[in-house]
Amino acid sequence: MKVIGLTGGIASGKSTVSQYLREKGAAVLDADAIAHALAEPGGSIYCAYRSHFGDGILQSDGSLDRAAIGKIVFADPAEKEWLDKAAHPLIQAEIERQLAVEKQREVPLIVLDVPLLFEAGWDKMTEENCLVDVSEMVQLKRLMQRDGYDEQAARARMAAQMPLEEKRRRADRLIDNNGDLPATLRQVDRLWKEWTHDGFSQ
């Protein structure tokens, strides 16, 4: 079975593609979900953040206040750098653990769903890397609609990520998600057949 890296910029539609691959039978390792689990009280990320930032980033129930952490790291590049250096090895270790488990199972495809696939260097864990690609204008429009940002706030979040042009250069495959959903899923179907050597759609 192949291990495919799936990535995309913010509001690119990566989650939609990931869910479709899961429905087709792929084992999807979702880096965001893994990070969220590790950030629960007692988890490795939770302990690292609490030690670094102090109890001021905890909510009344003891869980992490993600909005408070977001404000800190968005305003201070040094804190953002620390957060990435602290969290990424912990998330990678859990991904590698889950990857080893999935390789023992009879699954047609393993997908690493990672927003920061290239930034974190996790593309080295995969055999091919696929980018869900959109134009900057489509990305901007979808981000504003989805999260309610004004244009300035949306552009700031887009600018905080690796430019899509660089991701396109690094990716082995592109899924064009500028059009409608059926057009996107048809591309995924074609890739599924290539990746799994399955001549029949599921």
Backbone as CSV, one residue per row, in Angstrom:
resi,resn,N_x,N_y,N_z,CA_x,CA_y,CA_z,C_x,C_y,C_z
1,MET,0.845,-1.196,0.000,0.000,0.000,0.000,0.877,1.241,0.000
2,LYS,0.358,2.288,-0.615,1.102,3.542,-0.674,0.748,4.449,0.493
3,VAL,1.719,5.301,0.845,1.481,6.350,1.829,1.520,7.674,1.074
4,ILE,0.382,8.368,1.061,0.237,9.609,0.312,0.126,10.780,1.276
5,GLY,0.873,11.835,1.022,0.735,13.065,1.786,-0.283,13.961,1.111
6,LEU,-1.243,14.463,1.876,-2.278,15.352,1.341,-2.187,16.682,2.061
7,THR,-2.077,17.763,1.292,-1.958,19.081,1.904,-2.692,20.119,1.071
8,GLY,-2.737,21.320,1.584,-3.395,22.418,0.881,-3.357,23.660,1.751
9,GLY,-3.489,24.803,1.131,-3.536,26.036,1.896,-4.844,26.150,2.662
10,ILE,-4.936,27.132,3.527,-6.148,27.362,4.294,-7.324,27.606,3.346
11,ALA,-8.456,26.970,3.636,-9.688,27.087,2.838,-9.526,26.553,1.415
12,SER,-8.614,25.597,1.222,-8.396,25.038,-0.114,-9.364,23.908,-0.450
13,GLY,-9.983,23.318,0.580,-10.856,22.168,0.348,-10.179,20.844,0.664
14,LYS,-9.048,20.894,1.320,-8.306,19.664,1.644,-9.139,18.699,2.483
15,SER,-9.878,19.229,3.444,-10.667,18.372,4.331,-11.743,17.616,3.555
16,THR,-12.308,18.253,2.548,-13.318,17.590,1.717,-12.712,16.418,0.969
17,VAL,-11.526,16.620,0.404,-10.830,15.549,-0.312,-10.447,14.435,0.652
18,SER,-9.955,14.800,1.811,-9.563,13.822,2.819,-10.741,12.944,3.229
19,GLN,-11.888,13.568,3.472,-13.080,12.814,3.875,-13.531,11.870,2.766
20,TYR,-13.437,12.310,1.511,-13.834,11.461,0.385,-12.914,10.247,0.286
21,LEU,-11.623,10.446,0.487,-10.687,9.321,0.460,-10.971,8.344,1.602
22,ARG,-11.356,8.894,2.758,-11.716,8.034,3.888,-12.937,7.176,3.528
23,GLU,-13.916,7.806,2.878,-15.131,7.084,2.487,-14.822,5.984,1.473
24,LYS,-13.800,6.186,0.669,-13.427,5.192,-0.335,-12.618,4.040,0.266
25,GLY,-12.210,4.182,1.512,-11.512,3.078,2.179,-10.103,3.367,2.635
26,ALA,-9.629,4.606,2.422,-8.275,4.948,2.857,-8.223,5.094,4.379
27,ALA,-7.075,4.769,4.943,-6.802,5.088,6.350,-6.226,6.498,6.366
28,VAL,-6.927,7.426,6.979,-6.517,8.830,6.984,-5.978,9.188,8.366
29,LEU,-4.723,9.618,8.406,-4.115,10.102,9.644,-4.166,11.626,9.581
30,ASP,-5.031,12.210,10.376,-5.308,13.643,10.356,-4.420,14.342,11.381
31,ALA,-3.430,15.085,10.906,-2.481,15.730,11.810,-3.159,16.709,12.755
32,ASP,-4.169,17.428,12.264,-4.880,18.378,13.125,-5.611,17.648,14.250
33,ALA,-6.263,16.527,13.916,-6.989,15.758,14.926,-6.020,15.168,15.948
34,ILE,-4.863,14.706,15.466,-3.850,14.167,16.368,-3.339,15.254,17.300
35,ALA,-3.060,16.436,16.735,-2.591,17.555,17.555,-3.640,17.938,18.598
36,HIS,-4.907,17.907,18.194,-5.993,18.257,19.113,-6.045,17.267,20.281
37,ALA,-5.880,15.986,19.959,-5.908,14.964,21.012,-4.731,15.125,21.977
38,LEU,-3.561,15.436,21.436,-2.375,15.605,22.280,-2.455,16.869,23.127
39,ALA,-3.348,17.802,22.723,-3.510,19.049,23.468,-4.583,18.960,24.546
40,GLU,-5.208,17.785,24.672,-6.162,17.600,25.760,-5.396,17.507,27.085
41,PRO,-6.040,17.852,28.203,-5.348,17.791,29.497,-4.624,16.469,29.728
42,GLY,-3.350,16.584,30.065,-2.521,15.401,30.287,-1.739,14.971,29.067
43,GLY,-2.114,15.464,27.887,-1.406,15.104,26.661,-0.057,15.789,26.568
44,SER,0.785,15.303,25.673,2.157,15.817,25.584,2.206,17.285,25.164
45,ILE,1.346,17.696,24.232,1.330,19.103,23.814,0.765,19.989,24.932
46,TYR,-0.266,19.518,25.575,-0.857,20.255,26.697,0.210,20.565,27.750
47,CYS,0.973,19.561,28.122,1.992,19.741,29.156,3.086,20.706,28.698
48,ALA,3.481,20.616,27.419,4.514,21.512,26.904,4.042,22.962,26.884
49,TYR,2.816,23.191,26.434,2.287,24.549,26.356,2.102,25.154,27.749
50,ARG,1.581,24.352,28.657,1.344,24.860,30.011,2.664,25.219,30.686
51,SER,3.676,24.403,30.469,4.987,24.675,31.061,5.583,25.959,30.504
52,HIS,5.380,26.198,29.207,5.986,27.364,28.553,5.193,28.651,28.804
53,PHE,3.880,28.595,28.599,3.069,29.807,28.669,2.514,30.094,30.066
54,GLY,2.447,29.070,30.909,1.876,29.251,32.238,0.382,29.001,32.260
55,ASP,-0.205,29.114,33.433,-1.622,28.804,33.595,-2.545,29.851,32.985
56,GLY,-1.982,30.956,32.519,-2.796,31.993,31.898,-3.439,31.561,30.593
57,ILE,-2.961,30.455,30.006,-3.541,29.988,28.751,-4.502,28.813,28.990
58,LEU,-4.940,28.665,30.257,-5.917,27.620,30.577,-7.304,28.240,30.770
59,GLN,-8.318,27.494,30.365,-9.688,27.887,30.638,-10.080,27.431,32.041
60,SER,-11.269,27.814,32.487,-11.690,27.501,33.847,-11.787,26.003,34.119
61,ASP,-12.018,25.216,33.059,-12.106,23.762,33.248,-10.746,23.074,33.157
62,GLY,-9.676,23.869,32.976,-8.330,23.302,32.914,-7.841,22.987,31.522
63,SER,-8.706,23.097,30.524,-8.294,22.840,29.143,-7.580,24.061,28.569
64,LEU,-6.883,23.844,27.457,-6.163,24.946,26.826,-7.138,25.956,26.221
65,ASP,-6.822,27.230,26.388,-7.573,28.305,25.747,-6.903,28.574,24.395
66,ARG,-7.416,27.930,23.356,-6.767,27.994,22.036,-6.761,29.412,21.471
67,ALA,-7.817,30.154,21.776,-7.878,31.538,21.285,-6.776,32.384,21.923
68,ALA,-6.531,32.175,23.202,-5.489,32.931,23.896,-4.109,32.584,23.345
69,ILE,-3.876,31.307,23.104,-2.595,30.883,22.533,-2.442,31.457,21.127
70,GLY,-3.527,31.428,20.361,-3.488,31.954,19.001,-3.114,33.421,18.960
71,LYS,-3.660,34.187,19.876,-3.336,35.617,19.925,-1.853,35.830,20.233
72,ILE,-1.307,35.024,21.140,0.104,35.157,21.523,1.014,34.865,20.332
73,VAL,0.797,33.730,19.692,1.725,33.307,18.633,1.516,34.094,17.348
74,PHE,0.281,34.573,17.112,0.045,35.351,15.902,0.710,36.727,15.999
75,ALA,0.849,37.200,17.232,1.434,38.530,17.446,2.950,38.497,17.618
76,ASP,3.512,37.336,17.867,4.938,37.244,18.190,5.583,36.101,17.410
77,PRO,6.343,36.411,16.362,6.969,35.355,15.556,7.858,34.418,16.371
78,ALA,8.504,34.931,17.402,9.371,34.078,18.226,8.546,33.022,18.966
79,GLU,7.374,33.409,19.431,6.506,32.452,20.116,5.945,31.428,19.125
80,LYS,5.638,31.894,17.925,5.166,30.962,16.883,6.249,29.941,16.565
81,GLU,7.493,30.406,16.481,8.606,29.496,16.207,8.764,28.485,17.342
82,TRP,8.648,28.961,18.587,8.768,28.043,19.713,7.664,26.994,19.660
83,LEU,6.433,27.455,19.396,5.299,26.539,19.378,5.494,25.437,18.349
84,ASP,5.923,25.824,17.157,6.140,24.835,16.102,7.228,23.832,16.487
85,LYS,8.312,24.346,17.039,9.429,23.463,17.413,9.048,22.525,18.553
86,ALA,8.148,22.989,19.413,7.706,22.153,20.530,6.688,21.110,20.084
87,ALA,5.734,21.547,19.259,4.610,20.675,18.916,4.933,19.666,17.820
88,HIS,5.682,20.083,16.810,5.877,19.218,15.645,6.510,17.867,15.973
89,PRO,7.563,17.792,16.786,8.116,16.470,17.110,7.126,15.573,17.853
90,LEU,6.286,16.162,18.687,5.303,15.379,19.437,4.237,14.825,18.497
91,ILE,3.788,15.669,17.555,2.787,15.218,16.584,3.403,14.168,15.645
92,GLN,4.640,14.406,15.213,5.298,13.461,14.302,5.460,12.095,14.950
93,ALA,5.812,12.073,16.210,5.988,10.793,16.902,4.685,10.004,16.925
94,GLU,3.566,10.707,17.151,2.266,10.036,17.178,1.849,9.598,15.769
95,ILE,2.135,10.425,14.761,1.842,10.035,13.379,2.617,8.766,13.019
96,GLU,3.900,8.733,13.374,4.722,7.565,13.060,4.204,6.318,13.777
97,ARG,3.721,6.501,15.010,3.159,5.364,15.743,1.909,4.842,15.041
98,GLN,1.015,5.753,14.660,-0.215,5.347,13.986,0.066,4.784,12.596
99,LEU,1.058,5.326,11.923,1.437,4.842,10.596,1.889,3.383,10.667
100,ALA,2.680,3.059,11.684,3.144,1.684,11.857,1.968,0.740,12.095
101,VAL,0.970,1.205,12.836,-0.221,0.388,13.092,-0.987,0.154,11.798
102,GLU,-1.197,1.216,11.010,-1.986,1.095,9.773,-1.280,0.199,8.750
103,LYS,0.041,0.213,8.749,0.767,-0.621,7.786,0.585,-2.111,8.062
104,GLN,0.144,-2.447,9.269,-0.111,-3.844,9.608,-1.514,-4.284,9.206
105,ARG,-2.352,-3.306,8.848,-3.731,-3.611,8.475,-3.855,-3.729,6.961
106,GLU,-4.961,-4.333,6.529,-5.217,-4.478,5.098,-6.015,-3.274,4.601
107,VAL,-5.343,-2.165,4.412,-6.022,-0.977,3.880,-5.446,-0.670,2.493
108,PRO,-6.271,-0.164,1.574,-5.795,0.068,0.204,-4.852,1.257,0.077
109,LEU,-4.949,2.220,1.018,-4.158,3.439,0.911,-4.074,4.087,2.290
110,ILE,-2.911,4.665,2.594,-2.759,5.448,3.813,-2.521,6.896,3.405
111,VAL,-3.298,7.804,3.987,-3.200,9.224,3.666,-2.784,9.999,4.910
112,LEU,-1.706,10.760,4.787,-1.318,11.683,5.844,-1.908,13.041,5.498
113,ASP,-2.922,13.451,6.232,-3.624,14.714,6.007,-2.946,15.766,6.879
114,VAL,-2.085,16.580,6.252,-1.238,17.498,7.023,-1.228,18.885,6.367
115,PRO,-1.809,19.899,7.015,-1.770,21.246,6.444,-0.343,21.752,6.220
116,LEU,0.559,21.450,7.156,1.949,21.931,7.072,2.885,20.802,6.649
117,LEU,2.457,20.020,5.675,3.225,18.846,5.239,4.655,19.210,4.851
118,PHE,4.799,20.234,4.023,6.135,20.631,3.553,6.872,21.450,4.602
119,GLU,6.135,22.335,5.276,6.771,23.193,6.282,7.400,22.366,7.404
120,ALA,6.715,21.291,7.799,7.193,20.462,8.905,8.194,19.404,8.444
121,GLY,8.332,19.243,7.121,9.252,18.224,6.600,8.685,16.823,6.649
122,TRP,7.364,16.695,6.831,6.764,15.369,6.942,6.512,14.721,5.592
123,ASP,6.770,15.463,4.510,6.674,14.859,3.180,7.697,13.737,3.016
124,LYS,8.695,13.686,3.887,9.703,12.615,3.822,9.129,11.276,4.288
125,MET,7.966,11.310,4.955,7.339,10.068,5.428,6.451,9.436,4.366
126,THR,6.294,10.086,3.214,5.335,9.641,2.214,6.036,9.219,0.923
127,GLU,5.266,8.535,0.084,5.784,8.125,-1.227,5.427,9.126,-2.318
128,GLU,4.279,9.770,-2.163,3.861,10.833,-3.072,3.152,11.897,-2.257
129,ASN,3.193,13.126,-2.764,2.523,14.221,-2.068,1.573,14.932,-3.020
130,CYS,0.375,15.193,-2.509,-0.700,15.732,-3.334,-1.194,17.041,-2.730
131,LEU,-1.295,18.064,-3.553,-1.768,19.376,-3.117,-3.168,19.623,-3.648
132,VAL,-4.093,19.969,-2.742,-5.409,20.454,-3.161,-5.222,21.929,-3.478
133,ASP,-5.331,22.262,-4.747,-4.892,23.564,-5.252,-6.073,24.464,-5.603
134,VAL,-5.958,25.725,-5.209,-6.935,26.746,-5.598,-6.182,28.033,-5.913
135,SER,-6.822,28.916,-6.651,-6.225,30.214,-6.914,-6.308,31.067,-5.656
136,GLU,-5.488,32.096,-5.604,-5.486,32.977,-4.431,-6.838,33.647,-4.245
137,MET,-7.485,34.056,-5.331,-8.767,34.745,-5.214,-9.863,33.810,-4.711
138,VAL,-9.851,32.563,-5.192,-10.829,31.580,-4.718,-10.581,31.277,-3.244
139,GLN,-9.315,31.113,-2.883,-8.947,30.852,-1.499,-9.410,31.991,-0.587
140,LEU,-9.169,33.222,-1.017,-9.557,34.393,-0.235,-11.072,34.441,-0.044
141,LYS,-11.814,34.250,-1.113,-13.271,34.298,-1.055,-13.824,33.224,-0.127
142,ARG,-13.308,32.001,-0.260,-13.802,30.899,0.567,-13.456,31.098,2.035
143,LEU,-12.269,31.623,2.300,-11.854,31.846,3.685,-12.733,32.911,4.347
144,MET,-13.020,33.976,3.616,-13.872,35.041,4.163,-15.286,34.517,4.420
145,GLN,-15.797,33.712,3.496,-17.142,33.167,3.658,-17.192,32.153,4.804
146,ARG,-16.175,31.298,4.873,-16.187,30.210,5.850,-16.023,30.707,7.277
147,ASP,-15.048,31.609,7.493,-14.687,32.002,8.854,-15.126,33.411,9.232
148,GLY,-15.721,34.127,8.279,-16.235,35.452,8.591,-15.174,36.527,8.720
149,TYR,-13.974,36.288,8.177,-12.916,37.292,8.238,-13.185,38.406,7.231
150,ASP,-12.684,39.603,7.548,-12.651,40.620,6.509,-11.428,40.329,5.632
151,GLU,-11.291,41.083,4.543,-10.231,40.755,3.583,-8.839,40.864,4.209
152,GLN,-8.621,41.878,5.020,-7.295,42.061,5.626,-6.936,40.899,6.538
153,ALA,-7.880,40.458,7.364,-7.626,39.346,8.283,-7.408,38.040,7.510
154,ALA,-8.190,37.849,6.448,-8.046,36.634,5.649,-6.688,36.597,4.951
155,ARG,-6.283,37.734,4.378,-4.987,37.781,3.700,-3.833,37.564,4.682
156,ALA,-3.986,38.048,5.911,-2.937,37.855,6.913,-2.764,36.372,7.221
157,ARG,-3.848,35.631,7.293,-3.759,34.201,7.575,-3.209,33.438,6.385
158,MET,-3.549,33.869,5.197,-2.979,33.240,4.009,-1.476,33.494,3.937
159,ALA,-1.063,34.718,4.275,0.348,35.092,4.197,1.194,34.365,5.234
160,ALA,0.549,33.876,6.308,1.287,33.183,7.362,1.708,31.777,6.939
161,GLN,1.154,31.288,5.823,1.479,29.946,5.336,2.492,30.010,4.198
162,MET,3.080,28.847,3.911,3.959,28.747,2.749,3.162,29.122,1.496
163,PRO,3.725,29.955,0.613,2.994,30.335,-0.602,2.556,29.116,-1.405
164,LEU,1.357,29.195,-1.975,0.839,28.070,-2.752,1.747,27.733,-3.927
165,GLU,2.402,28.740,-4.494,3.297,28.482,-5.623,4.427,27.539,-5.220
166,GLU,4.945,27.731,-4.006,6.002,26.847,-3.516,5.461,25.449,-3.243
167,LYS,4.237,25.366,-2.731,3.641,24.051,-2.501,3.408,23.326,-3.816
168,ARG,3.003,24.078,-4.846,2.813,23.463,-6.163,4.126,22.885,-6.680
169,ARG,5.200,23.617,-6.440,6.514,23.170,-6.918,6.938,21.871,-6.238
170,ARG,6.590,21.739,-4.981,7.019,20.557,-4.211,6.111,19.348,-4.376
171,ALA,4.868,19.585,-4.758,3.898,18.494,-4.825,4.135,17.607,-6.047
172,ASP,3.832,16.316,-5.887,3.896,15.374,-7.010,2.608,15.406,-7.822
173,ARG,1.488,15.652,-7.139,0.194,15.683,-7.805,-0.579,16.921,-7.358
174,LEU,-1.416,17.431,-8.243,-2.287,18.552,-7.936,-3.735,18.146,-8.170
175,ILE,-4.609,18.539,-7.246,-6.052,18.415,-7.437,-6.589,19.837,-7.571
176,ASP,-7.116,20.160,-8.737,-7.636,21.506,-9.001,-9.012,21.634,-8.362
177,ASN,-9.103,22.436,-7.304,-10.366,22.606,-6.606,-10.960,23.995,-6.828
178,ASN,-10.676,24.588,-7.983,-11.261,25.881,-8.317,-12.696,25.758,-8.812
179,GLY,-13.071,24.551,-9.253,-14.401,24.359,-9.818,-15.394,23.837,-8.798
180,ASP,-16.389,23.065,-9.303,-17.412,22.542,-8.403,-16.959,21.216,-7.789
181,LEU,-17.712,20.736,-6.812,-17.340,19.532,-6.079,-17.263,18.292,-6.965
182,PRO,-18.234,18.046,-7.859,-18.128,16.851,-8.710,-16.837,16.821,-9.531
183,ALA,-16.411,17.976,-10.027,-15.174,18.028,-10.817,-13.968,17.662,-9.961
184,THR,-13.972,18.120,-8.721,-12.880,17.791,-7.809,-12.865,16.303,-7.493
185,LEU,-14.023,15.740,-7.196,-14.083,14.330,-6.814,-13.735,13.404,-7.982
186,ARG,-14.011,13.833,-9.204,-13.605,13.025,-10.364,-12.082,12.916,-10.429
187,GLN,-11.396,14.004,-10.099,-9.931,13.960,-10.062,-9.440,13.015,-8.971
188,VAL,-10.110,13.041,-7.835,-9.731,12.152,-6.740,-9.948,10.698,-7.144
189,ASP,-11.046,10.427,-7.847,-11.309,9.059,-8.306,-10.188,8.552,-9.203
190,ARG,-9.712,9.405,-10.100,-8.633,8.995,-11.003,-7.351,8.694,-10.215
191,LEU,-7.049,9.552,-9.258,-5.853,9.325,-8.445,-5.996,8.070,-7.608
192,TRP,-7.180,7.832,-7.079,-7.421,6.630,-6.277,-7.090,5.374,-7.080
193,LYS,-7.549,5.347,-8.320,-7.280,4.182,-9.172,-5.789,3.995,-9.399
194,GLU,-5.082,5.103,-9.593,-3.629,5.005,-9.788,-2.934,4.531,-8.515
195,TRP,-3.308,5.138,-7.411,-2.639,4.817,-6.149,-2.915,3.407,-5.656
196,THR,-4.119,2.910,-5.932,-4.496,1.590,-5.409,-4.511,0.517,-6.509
197,HIS,-4.273,0.946,-7.758,-4.372,0.013,-8.910,-5.733,-0.635,-8.963
198,ASP,-6.737,0.136,-8.571,-8.106,-0.354,-8.535,-8.827,0.163,-9.768
199,GLY,-9.205,-0.746,-10.628,-9.868,-0.339,-11.861,-11.355,-0.071,-11.695
200,PHE,-11.861,-0.276,-10.500,-13.294,-0.106,-10.289,-13.520,0.915,-9.185
201,SER,-14.360,1.876,-9.481,-14.694,2.874,-8.460,-15.485,2.197,-7.349
202,GLN,-15.257,2.684,-6.129,-15.997,2.128,-4.999,-17.196,2.999,-4.690
